[in-house]
């Protein structure tokens, strides 16, 4: 690592540094987590001072001495626990190194989390903009600005933070979120009450619409295959969804359904599994390509129902990101994945609630981009999608293991009920 | 094997026998299946004559010569293909051997399928009663009667069929069932239209009630944990369920829910996962044990809502079968599994439709007992339950991989709609 | 609840009680858990004093004031947090009430956890014997003895603890267990390193054998279906398994495999799925029933290989518990589930390590009986089994989501390697 | 549809056409499938003549009259059954229409299957090259050539087949494949013998290498996360893999593992789940970007072990296709998905065996491109991946539901054993 820790070396040969942690450090499990990371990182700790909030809402404070046997180990530990809000008391400015190779960070770069963060420049703490995990933090010292930038966009000469000194992270507090979605917890179990969860999601959609928030829906083709398209259309018409991120499959099976009444060749009305029309989705894509795009198809009266039709008619932004399994694809599909990431990044500013339904690929992709304070609910019949999202660090995600069709049907009904009560 | 095949031995050293197959043998995949079994059993076949029905509803006929290198192999093959409806043309009476040891069959016993079967006694074909898979066929030659009897109930002196000679099986035809539930097929996929499937199940429940059939519901505790109890109560009150088979867990969590508002300690209303009341189900069981039983608790006003309450109030038969994971258990639970099987066997006579929800153990247990012509729908969020049922020979089972709460909610709504249209 | 809390009522109308918690209360997440339970139970807390251990191994201490709006609520909360080690400072003896109805506890009975517990009798703390979750605690005051007793065994006149006063629980500390199985954590993920986990399990088996511990294997029939029987036989012959708990299915498919080379009719050698021999398991059971039992079959030379054979030959105790899906069953199967529970309870004394493989039913049943300090590893290809075990309170269980055949194969190889190094 | 069927219109108002089917039409389930499609498509059939092969290897022949109520319906049905080998007896040349819009087919275009196909030009049947599902068939009449072309590559003026007339399909016969992999069947069950399956895959790898075939491995990052990288390296060094298709994740976690000993921050050796090094994969990617690529990193001695290292050292072609969830990505990653498809298409020529491991996205993408005669084995712990592949038409895929680490470990051991026997 390029960055040198500011730690003292004790007579014992130990490298030592004091860190402080503030906030709901006990109630929100942050302190145990930090002590754990110190130990598993090979270090030891000594709690020098601790003040516990007298009630759940009172903040607590802890001063912890971290020891390690080498400077490198100490740096590594400080980096780990820094991501959870432990800040060295010996305050320093962040260290900056200029990019030398386009599209790559300097060695030893600070790797961002999705938590709210600040960097210290000239003795002042500056909030990091565009917070996103797995980025570098680019600093414009003259204008006292800092923001997260992905690796591919690092331009030669730009200054990036290296090491963990001068960076502090404010971890999302678990308790804060509890009030929103009480059904979280061991979220992957299928044996949990579902009615309450669906009601709470409906309330969140309703509140977001009323309060002018932005709801992003990330969806997979199973929405269409399971016959849930009409329920989603009801949400789109109701103004509950402000943006749709999906892939070629959702859009082309939706259009197949609008044109042929089938999805992957299965008649949704009858539910039979006859192969009749397995090629329908290809014909649907071909027709859209012939007319130039989805919007043109709606305008021309070629596409008169379905999810994509409702997006166009209700001026709901949609983004279709490409993947290597795409047939066609539809003209609107962004086939370059970096360009797709760039556009998703741009459009998630302002998103306050994200509902992910039945897609592992797009859910993880969007989960990677969202800051930790955006509420995320991930719905999938397969527990492994929810487990994967959490494994990859999207801890704010509340998972609901359930089936998409009855889920969306019930959600639409709950929204109907909410609308009637107003 | 004790039973000697009636096959001739050719000059070639081959053992040969002619079998005939009738019915929708091509459309229903029976002929290919039989040819396959002959080959994988090590034999060879020659199709001597074949008449194919000119339309889907016309029956077909095939005469097939089966050859094997030994008499034992031929017997084995004839047994296999006999289970699929191939009957030797050289008609013989079935062979009978008396039980010599109580609770065991004679060696070489004929092992029954769940398909409609007949045995030949004194030149006459007699229908086998109480058709059930994995039983022996006991014959009362004097009264010309035959019925399936489980191993444990074999009494010394009783006559049982050995070998496959003189037994013929009439396999369920796939096409016949297709009209009922069109959503079957690769039933384990989660990506199928669900609305159509739920609508068809509602229609089946409705038709069964109207036509005086009997619907058996086999359910697991996830019905209660997921907060679906009220939906099931609506079905019970509506007269759609004639019997309930379940275990101690469903009943005790249902009673826990009625008494404490929780299931496994989780508040269903709020959906939070606080552990508050993890011991509630034990207190619920204890109270029922103190008063003597579920019926007594309803009578005494101790139990005033829930699935078990509705069963008692609406005089719906319930059977609670014990398992080694039971707490308590409730007084009504049959703790001896053979006694439980015996009672289930008795009560399934007359069942015409069986809905299995969220229980692997009870679904497989009941699937083992039902004849192949009883329509079965198995609903589980876990595809492996459905796969297991099919692996074990309950081929008539239509699987639906979906989540129990929204499934039951939608089912109740479809029934509401059906009732309004009448 | 019958038991009255010893709490004072404040002028404010609040009901208040002080509790103390000792041990690794921060590092092991106990304190946050307790504070959480107080809040979700509707109470509030004030931390009066806290001393944090200066290092990971130093114990900590906290004195917390709990307030609630009613005496009932306070009792409920004290019960909840008592299960996690919070003991009221105002020490009282436990309250005892005599059983009035056979097979039921007094109303308000104390419901046990699987953690080490003590009850206070005449001012002295007595350890509770036979620790098991979901039992009552029966006290013999004259001999100063206490032990866990299941509901069905409550005899009239026997004294049981009611309420939470005078009971203290010593929760298992997470950190203690970490040293044994480092692969635990979000144990249900399939995307974790498996080699390390298998190696650690092998080491545990090896150590248990060397140190004279007792290893209990709880297994399902998939061990045989997947062709893993031979690997388990190697463990049995090697002296790594001291007891086997299973059901009729494992034993009868194992014997089917020994007699016919098939499991559920599938040839394990060739792996083909021909239905040849679907009735084999029934013939195997019948033969064992004819000869009187598994031991008799081994003695008579009828059974000469397989899991059950190795158990008999190596004098490894086995217990076969019945279930309603059993065919036959084999003579050794205990068909009454309460009797099966009683015998399992008796035999788990002395078990120090429990390996559960591919069975949900038996794993949960045994998990219910084991005290929290017995190490448990649960191996299943289906994440839901592991999730269910944890949902039901068997927190000491380390789950490994993997496939049974290659798991057992690798385990046997690791044991080979360990034996060579000694 | 642009293409007019050559059917006669009967006096009855029915539209009728005779089709013939040849091959193992009964044994391979083709005839029942075709009759089924006619009926579910709304038509009726009459079997005019049928000759059944006298033995399993003898071909059969059937002449079937198909009737429908409209010309459109008949065309639709003929298209469906044509994909399964039913060819109209009234032979016609295929109809050709020129592309009028770049990147789109003419309306009514023939949509290809992945089965061997021929088109009739000037009375002669020509084999279609580059057989691939969901493409159009471009015809060069002058050179009597035809080949599959994806939609995006349709150039104005090029001639494409429309309708189904003049196209015939030779469906893969099920029986042919049975000899290779006997473990197929209800392939999604987890309860099947695994040892036999793994042995057969090892034999296939061994035979392919010996006979100069080409094995393509399609892999996901779980290979690295589960600690199976070393087993795959052994296969790469042994010459069993000729090409690797993967994504950025597999390559970057492999390189993370080589550089830091972790995968997604988990130490593979110890298997603990400490978060230490969650950022490691980002640092690994950054280093490779700084040096210009994987090959450069190997050359410079920066990358000295792992899957990618073995590919470079053993000159095994690798293709890394991008996805929207990629971090970095590595310089070799093809970020445009159409370009990635194009390169995959190019490189699969010559592939005779394809092993797909632990990746849904890449497996489906490659499954879409492969002709039906390439043997495919798909290994995943999640049954849904295998189900999805089959749902999407990759019927030749043999699924194995097992865990990747012990699977690859056992596979490597089987190969060791095979090498020793030679």
Coordinates of C-alpha atoms in Angstrom, one line a residue, chain D residues 18-342:
Chain D
X18 CA -50.3 -34.2 -45.8
X19 CA -47.1 -34.4 -43.9
X20 CA -44.6 -37.2 -43.5
X21 CA -42.3 -38.0 -40.6
X22 CA -39.4 -40.4 -40.7
X23 CA -36.9 -41.8 -38.2
X24 CA -37.3 -43.2 -34.8
X25 CA -40.6 -41.5 -34.5
X26 CA -42.1 -43.6 -31.8
X27 CA -39.1 -44.4 -29.7
X28 CA -38.0 -40.8 -29.7
X29 CA -41.4 -39.4 -28.8
X30 CA -41.4 -37.3 -32.0
X31 CA -44.8 -38.6 -33.3
X32 CA -46.7 -38.0 -30.1
X33 CA -45.2 -34.6 -29.9
X34 CA -46.3 -33.7 -33.4
X35 CA -49.8 -35.0 -32.9
X36 CA -50.0 -33.0 -29.7
X37 CA -48.9 -29.8 -31.5
X38 CA -51.5 -30.3 -34.2
X39 CA -54.3 -30.6 -31.6
X40 CA -53.2 -27.8 -29.3
X41 CA -52.8 -25.6 -32.4
X42 CA -56.5 -26.1 -33.0
X43 CA -56.2 -28.6 -35.9
X44 CA -57.1 -32.2 -36.3
X45 CA -55.1 -35.1 -37.7
X46 CA -55.7 -38.4 -39.4
X47 CA -52.9 -41.0 -39.7
X48 CA -53.1 -42.2 -43.2
X49 CA -50.3 -44.7 -43.1
X50 CA -47.8 -45.8 -40.5
X51 CA -44.9 -48.2 -40.6
X52 CA -43.2 -49.0 -37.3
X53 CA -39.6 -50.2 -37.2
X54 CA -39.4 -53.7 -36.1
X55 CA -36.6 -53.1 -33.7
X56 CA -35.3 -50.1 -31.8
X57 CA -32.8 -49.2 -34.5
X58 CA -35.2 -49.6 -37.4
X59 CA -36.6 -46.4 -38.7
X60 CA -40.3 -45.8 -38.8
X61 CA -42.5 -43.8 -41.2
X62 CA -45.8 -42.0 -40.8
X63 CA -48.1 -40.1 -43.2
X64 CA -50.4 -37.7 -41.4
X65 CA -53.2 -35.5 -42.8
X66 CA -53.4 -32.2 -41.0
X67 CA -56.6 -30.2 -41.1
X68 CA -57.3 -26.7 -39.9
X69 CA -60.2 -24.3 -40.2
X70 CA -58.2 -21.5 -41.9
X71 CA -55.2 -21.2 -44.1
X72 CA -53.4 -19.1 -41.4
X73 CA -54.0 -21.7 -38.8
X74 CA -52.7 -24.5 -41.0
X75 CA -49.6 -22.4 -41.8
X76 CA -49.0 -21.9 -38.1
X77 CA -49.4 -25.6 -37.3
X78 CA -47.2 -26.6 -40.2
X79 CA -44.5 -24.3 -38.9
X80 CA -44.8 -25.8 -35.4
X81 CA -44.6 -29.4 -36.5
X82 CA -42.0 -28.6 -39.1
X83 CA -39.6 -27.7 -36.3
X84 CA -40.0 -31.3 -35.2
X85 CA -39.4 -33.0 -38.5
X86 CA -42.8 -33.1 -40.2
X87 CA -42.4 -32.3 -43.9
X88 CA -45.2 -31.6 -46.3
X89 CA -45.4 -34.3 -48.9
X90 CA -46.3 -31.8 -51.6
X91 CA -42.7 -30.6 -51.9
X92 CA -42.0 -27.0 -52.8
X93 CA -39.0 -24.8 -52.9
X94 CA -38.5 -22.4 -50.1
X95 CA -39.8 -18.9 -50.6
X96 CA -37.3 -16.1 -50.5
X97 CA -37.8 -12.4 -49.8
X98 CA -35.1 -9.7 -49.9
X99 CA -34.2 -7.7 -46.8
X100 CA -35.6 -4.2 -47.1
X101 CA -34.4 -2.7 -43.8
X102 CA -30.9 -3.3 -42.4
X103 CA -30.9 -5.3 -39.2
X104 CA -34.4 -6.7 -39.7
X105 CA -35.8 -9.6 -41.5
X106 CA -38.7 -9.5 -43.9
X107 CA -42.1 -10.0 -42.2
X108 CA -43.0 -13.7 -42.1
X109 CA -39.4 -14.8 -42.0
X110 CA -38.6 -18.4 -41.2
X111 CA -37.3 -18.6 -37.6
X112 CA -34.6 -21.3 -37.3
X113 CA -34.3 -24.0 -34.7
X114 CA -31.0 -25.5 -33.4
X115 CA -31.7 -28.8 -35.2
X116 CA -30.0 -29.9 -38.4
X117 CA -32.1 -28.3 -41.3
X118 CA -32.3 -28.2 -45.0
X119 CA -33.9 -25.8 -47.4
X120 CA -35.1 -26.7 -50.9
X121 CA -33.8 -24.6 -53.7
X122 CA -34.5 -25.4 -57.4
X123 CA -35.8 -28.8 -56.3
X124 CA -32.6 -29.6 -54.4
X125 CA -32.3 -29.9 -50.6
X126 CA -29.4 -27.9 -49.3
X127 CA -28.0 -28.2 -45.8
X128 CA -28.2 -25.0 -43.7
X129 CA -24.8 -23.9 -42.4
X130 CA -24.1 -22.3 -39.0
X131 CA -27.2 -23.9 -37.6
X132 CA -28.4 -21.8 -34.6
X133 CA -31.8 -21.1 -33.1
X134 CA -33.8 -17.9 -33.4
X135 CA -32.0 -16.8 -36.6
X136 CA -33.2 -16.3 -40.2
X137 CA -32.0 -18.5 -43.0
X138 CA -30.1 -16.5 -45.7
X139 CA -29.9 -18.1 -49.1
X140 CA -27.3 -17.7 -51.8
X141 CA -29.2 -19.3 -54.6
X142 CA -26.4 -18.9 -57.1
X143 CA -24.0 -20.9 -55.1
X144 CA -26.7 -23.1 -53.7
X145 CA -25.8 -22.2 -50.1
X146 CA -27.8 -21.4 -47.1
X147 CA -26.9 -20.4 -43.6
X148 CA -28.3 -19.0 -40.3
X149 CA -27.9 -15.3 -39.8
X150 CA -28.9 -13.3 -36.7
X151 CA -31.3 -10.4 -37.1
X152 CA -28.7 -7.7 -36.6
X153 CA -26.6 -8.9 -39.5
X154 CA -29.4 -8.9 -42.1
X155 CA -28.1 -6.7 -44.9
X156 CA -30.5 -5.0 -47.4
X157 CA -30.9 -7.1 -50.5
X158 CA -30.0 -10.4 -48.9
X159 CA -32.5 -13.1 -49.5
X160 CA -34.1 -14.8 -46.5
X161 CA -36.5 -17.7 -46.3
X162 CA -40.1 -16.8 -45.4
X163 CA -42.7 -19.3 -44.2
X164 CA -42.1 -23.0 -43.6
X165 CA -42.5 -24.3 -47.1
X166 CA -39.3 -25.8 -48.5
X167 CA -37.7 -26.2 -45.1
X168 CA -37.1 -29.5 -43.4
X169 CA -35.8 -30.2 -39.9
X170 CA -34.1 -33.4 -38.7
X171 CA -34.8 -33.5 -35.0
X172 CA -32.1 -34.9 -32.7
X173 CA -33.1 -38.3 -31.7
X174 CA -33.4 -38.8 -28.0
X175 CA -32.2 -42.4 -28.1
X176 CA -29.0 -41.5 -29.8
X177 CA -27.9 -39.3 -27.0
X178 CA -28.9 -41.8 -24.3
X179 CA -25.8 -43.8 -24.8
X180 CA -23.6 -40.9 -24.0
X181 CA -25.1 -39.7 -20.7
X182 CA -27.3 -42.1 -19.1
X183 CA -27.9 -40.0 -16.1
X184 CA -30.2 -37.6 -18.0
X185 CA -33.9 -37.7 -17.5
X186 CA -35.7 -35.8 -14.9
X187 CA -32.4 -34.1 -14.7
X188 CA -33.3 -31.4 -12.1
X189 CA -33.7 -33.8 -9.2
X190 CA -31.0 -33.4 -6.6
X191 CA -31.6 -37.0 -5.4
X192 CA -29.8 -38.9 -8.1
X193 CA -26.6 -40.8 -8.1
X194 CA -23.8 -38.3 -8.7
X195 CA -20.8 -40.5 -8.8
X196 CA -21.9 -42.2 -12.0
X197 CA -22.7 -38.8 -13.6
X198 CA -19.3 -37.4 -12.8
X199 CA -17.6 -40.5 -14.1
X200 CA -19.4 -40.2 -17.4
X201 CA -18.5 -36.5 -17.8
X202 CA -14.8 -37.4 -17.1
X203 CA -15.0 -40.0 -19.8
X204 CA -16.5 -37.6 -22.2
X205 CA -13.7 -35.0 -21.5
X206 CA -11.1 -37.8 -21.9
X207 CA -12.6 -39.1 -25.1
X208 CA -12.9 -35.6 -26.5
X209 CA -9.3 -34.9 -25.9
X210 CA -8.2 -38.2 -27.3
X211 CA -10.3 -37.9 -30.4
X212 CA -9.3 -34.3 -31.2
X213 CA -12.7 -32.8 -30.3
X214 CA -13.1 -29.4 -28.8
X215 CA -14.3 -28.8 -25.3
X216 CA -15.7 -25.4 -24.3
X217 CA -16.0 -24.5 -20.7
X218 CA -18.5 -21.8 -19.8
X219 CA -18.0 -20.8 -16.2
X220 CA -19.2 -18.4 -13.5
X221 CA -17.4 -16.8 -10.6
X222 CA -18.7 -19.3 -8.0
X223 CA -15.9 -21.6 -9.4
X224 CA -13.5 -19.2 -7.7
X225 CA -15.7 -18.3 -4.6
X226 CA -16.1 -21.9 -3.7
X227 CA -12.4 -22.5 -3.9
X228 CA -12.6 -24.7 -7.1
X229 CA -10.2 -22.7 -9.1
X230 CA -7.3 -25.2 -8.5
X231 CA -9.4 -28.1 -9.8
X232 CA -10.2 -26.2 -13.0
X233 CA -6.5 -25.3 -13.4
X234 CA -5.8 -29.0 -13.3
X235 CA -8.2 -29.5 -16.2
X236 CA -6.7 -26.6 -18.1
X237 CA -3.1 -28.0 -17.6
X238 CA -4.3 -31.5 -18.6
X239 CA -5.5 -30.3 -22.0
X240 CA -9.1 -31.1 -21.4
X241 CA -10.4 -27.6 -22.0
X242 CA -9.9 -26.0 -25.4
X243 CA -11.7 -22.7 -24.8
X244 CA -13.1 -20.8 -21.8
X245 CA -16.1 -18.4 -22.0
X246 CA -16.7 -16.4 -18.9
X247 CA -17.4 -12.9 -17.7
X248 CA -15.4 -10.2 -15.9
X249 CA -16.4 -11.7 -12.5
X250 CA -14.7 -15.1 -12.9
X251 CA -11.6 -13.5 -14.3
X252 CA -11.3 -10.8 -11.7
X253 CA -12.0 -12.9 -8.7
X254 CA -9.5 -15.5 -10.0
X255 CA -6.9 -12.8 -10.3
X256 CA -7.9 -11.5 -6.8
X257 CA -7.4 -15.0 -5.5
X258 CA -3.9 -15.2 -7.2
X259 CA -2.9 -11.8 -5.8
X260 CA -4.5 -11.6 -2.4
X261 CA -5.6 -15.2 -1.6
X262 CA -9.2 -14.1 -1.3
X263 CA -12.4 -14.2 -3.4
X264 CA -15.0 -11.5 -2.8
X265 CA -12.8 -10.8 0.2
X266 CA -13.2 -14.4 1.7
X267 CA -10.0 -16.2 2.5
X268 CA -10.3 -19.5 0.5
X269 CA -7.7 -21.3 2.6
X270 CA -9.3 -20.6 5.9
X271 CA -12.8 -20.2 4.7
X272 CA -13.6 -17.6 7.3
X273 CA -16.1 -14.9 6.4
X274 CA -14.2 -11.9 7.7
X275 CA -14.8 -9.0 5.4
X276 CA -11.0 -8.4 5.2
X277 CA -10.3 -7.5 1.7
X278 CA -13.7 -6.9 0.2
X279 CA -12.0 -4.3 -2.0
X280 CA -9.3 -6.8 -3.2
X281 CA -11.0 -7.6 -6.4
X282 CA -11.1 -3.9 -7.3
X283 CA -7.4 -3.6 -6.6
X284 CA -6.7 -6.7 -8.7
X285 CA -8.7 -5.3 -11.7
X286 CA -6.9 -1.9 -11.3
X287 CA -3.5 -3.6 -11.4
X288 CA -4.4 -5.5 -14.6
X289 CA -5.7 -2.3 -16.2
X290 CA -2.5 -0.5 -15.2
X291 CA -0.3 -3.1 -17.0
X292 CA -2.6 -3.3 -20.0
X293 CA -4.2 -6.8 -19.7
X294 CA -4.1 -10.3 -18.4
X295 CA -1.5 -11.5 -20.9
X296 CA 0.8 -8.6 -20.1
X297 CA 0.4 -9.3 -16.4
X298 CA 1.4 -13.0 -16.9
X299 CA 4.4 -11.9 -19.0
X300 CA 5.5 -9.3 -16.5
X301 CA 5.3 -11.9 -13.7
X302 CA 2.5 -10.0 -11.9
X303 CA 0.1 -12.9 -12.3
X304 CA 1.6 -16.2 -11.5
X305 CA -1.3 -18.6 -10.7
X306 CA -4.9 -19.3 -11.2
X307 CA -7.4 -20.0 -14.0
X308 CA -6.5 -17.0 -16.2
X309 CA -2.8 -17.6 -15.7
X310 CA -3.2 -21.2 -16.9
X311 CA -5.2 -20.1 -19.9
X312 CA -2.4 -17.8 -21.0
X313 CA 0.4 -20.2 -20.2
X314 CA -1.3 -23.2 -22.0
X315 CA -2.5 -21.0 -24.9
X316 CA -6.1 -21.8 -24.2
X317 CA -8.4 -19.3 -25.9
X318 CA -10.6 -17.3 -23.5
X319 CA -13.4 -14.9 -24.2
X320 CA -14.7 -12.5 -21.5
X321 CA -18.1 -11.1 -22.2
X322 CA -19.2 -8.0 -20.4
X323 CA -22.3 -7.5 -18.3
X324 CA -23.9 -4.5 -16.6
X325 CA -22.8 -5.7 -13.1
X326 CA -19.1 -5.6 -14.0
X327 CA -16.6 -3.7 -11.9
X328 CA -13.7 -2.3 -13.8
X329 CA -13.8 -4.2 -16.1
X330 CA -10.6 -6.1 -17.1
X331 CA -9.2 -4.8 -20.4
X332 CA -10.0 -8.1 -22.2
X333 CA -13.7 -7.9 -21.4
X334 CA -15.8 -7.3 -24.5
X335 CA -18.2 -4.6 -23.3
X336 CA -20.5 -4.6 -26.3
X337 CA -22.8 -7.5 -26.0
X338 CA -23.5 -7.8 -29.8
X339 CA -19.7 -7.9 -30.4
X340 CA -19.4 -10.5 -27.7
X341 CA -22.1 -12.6 -29.3
X342 CA -20.4 -12.2 -32.7

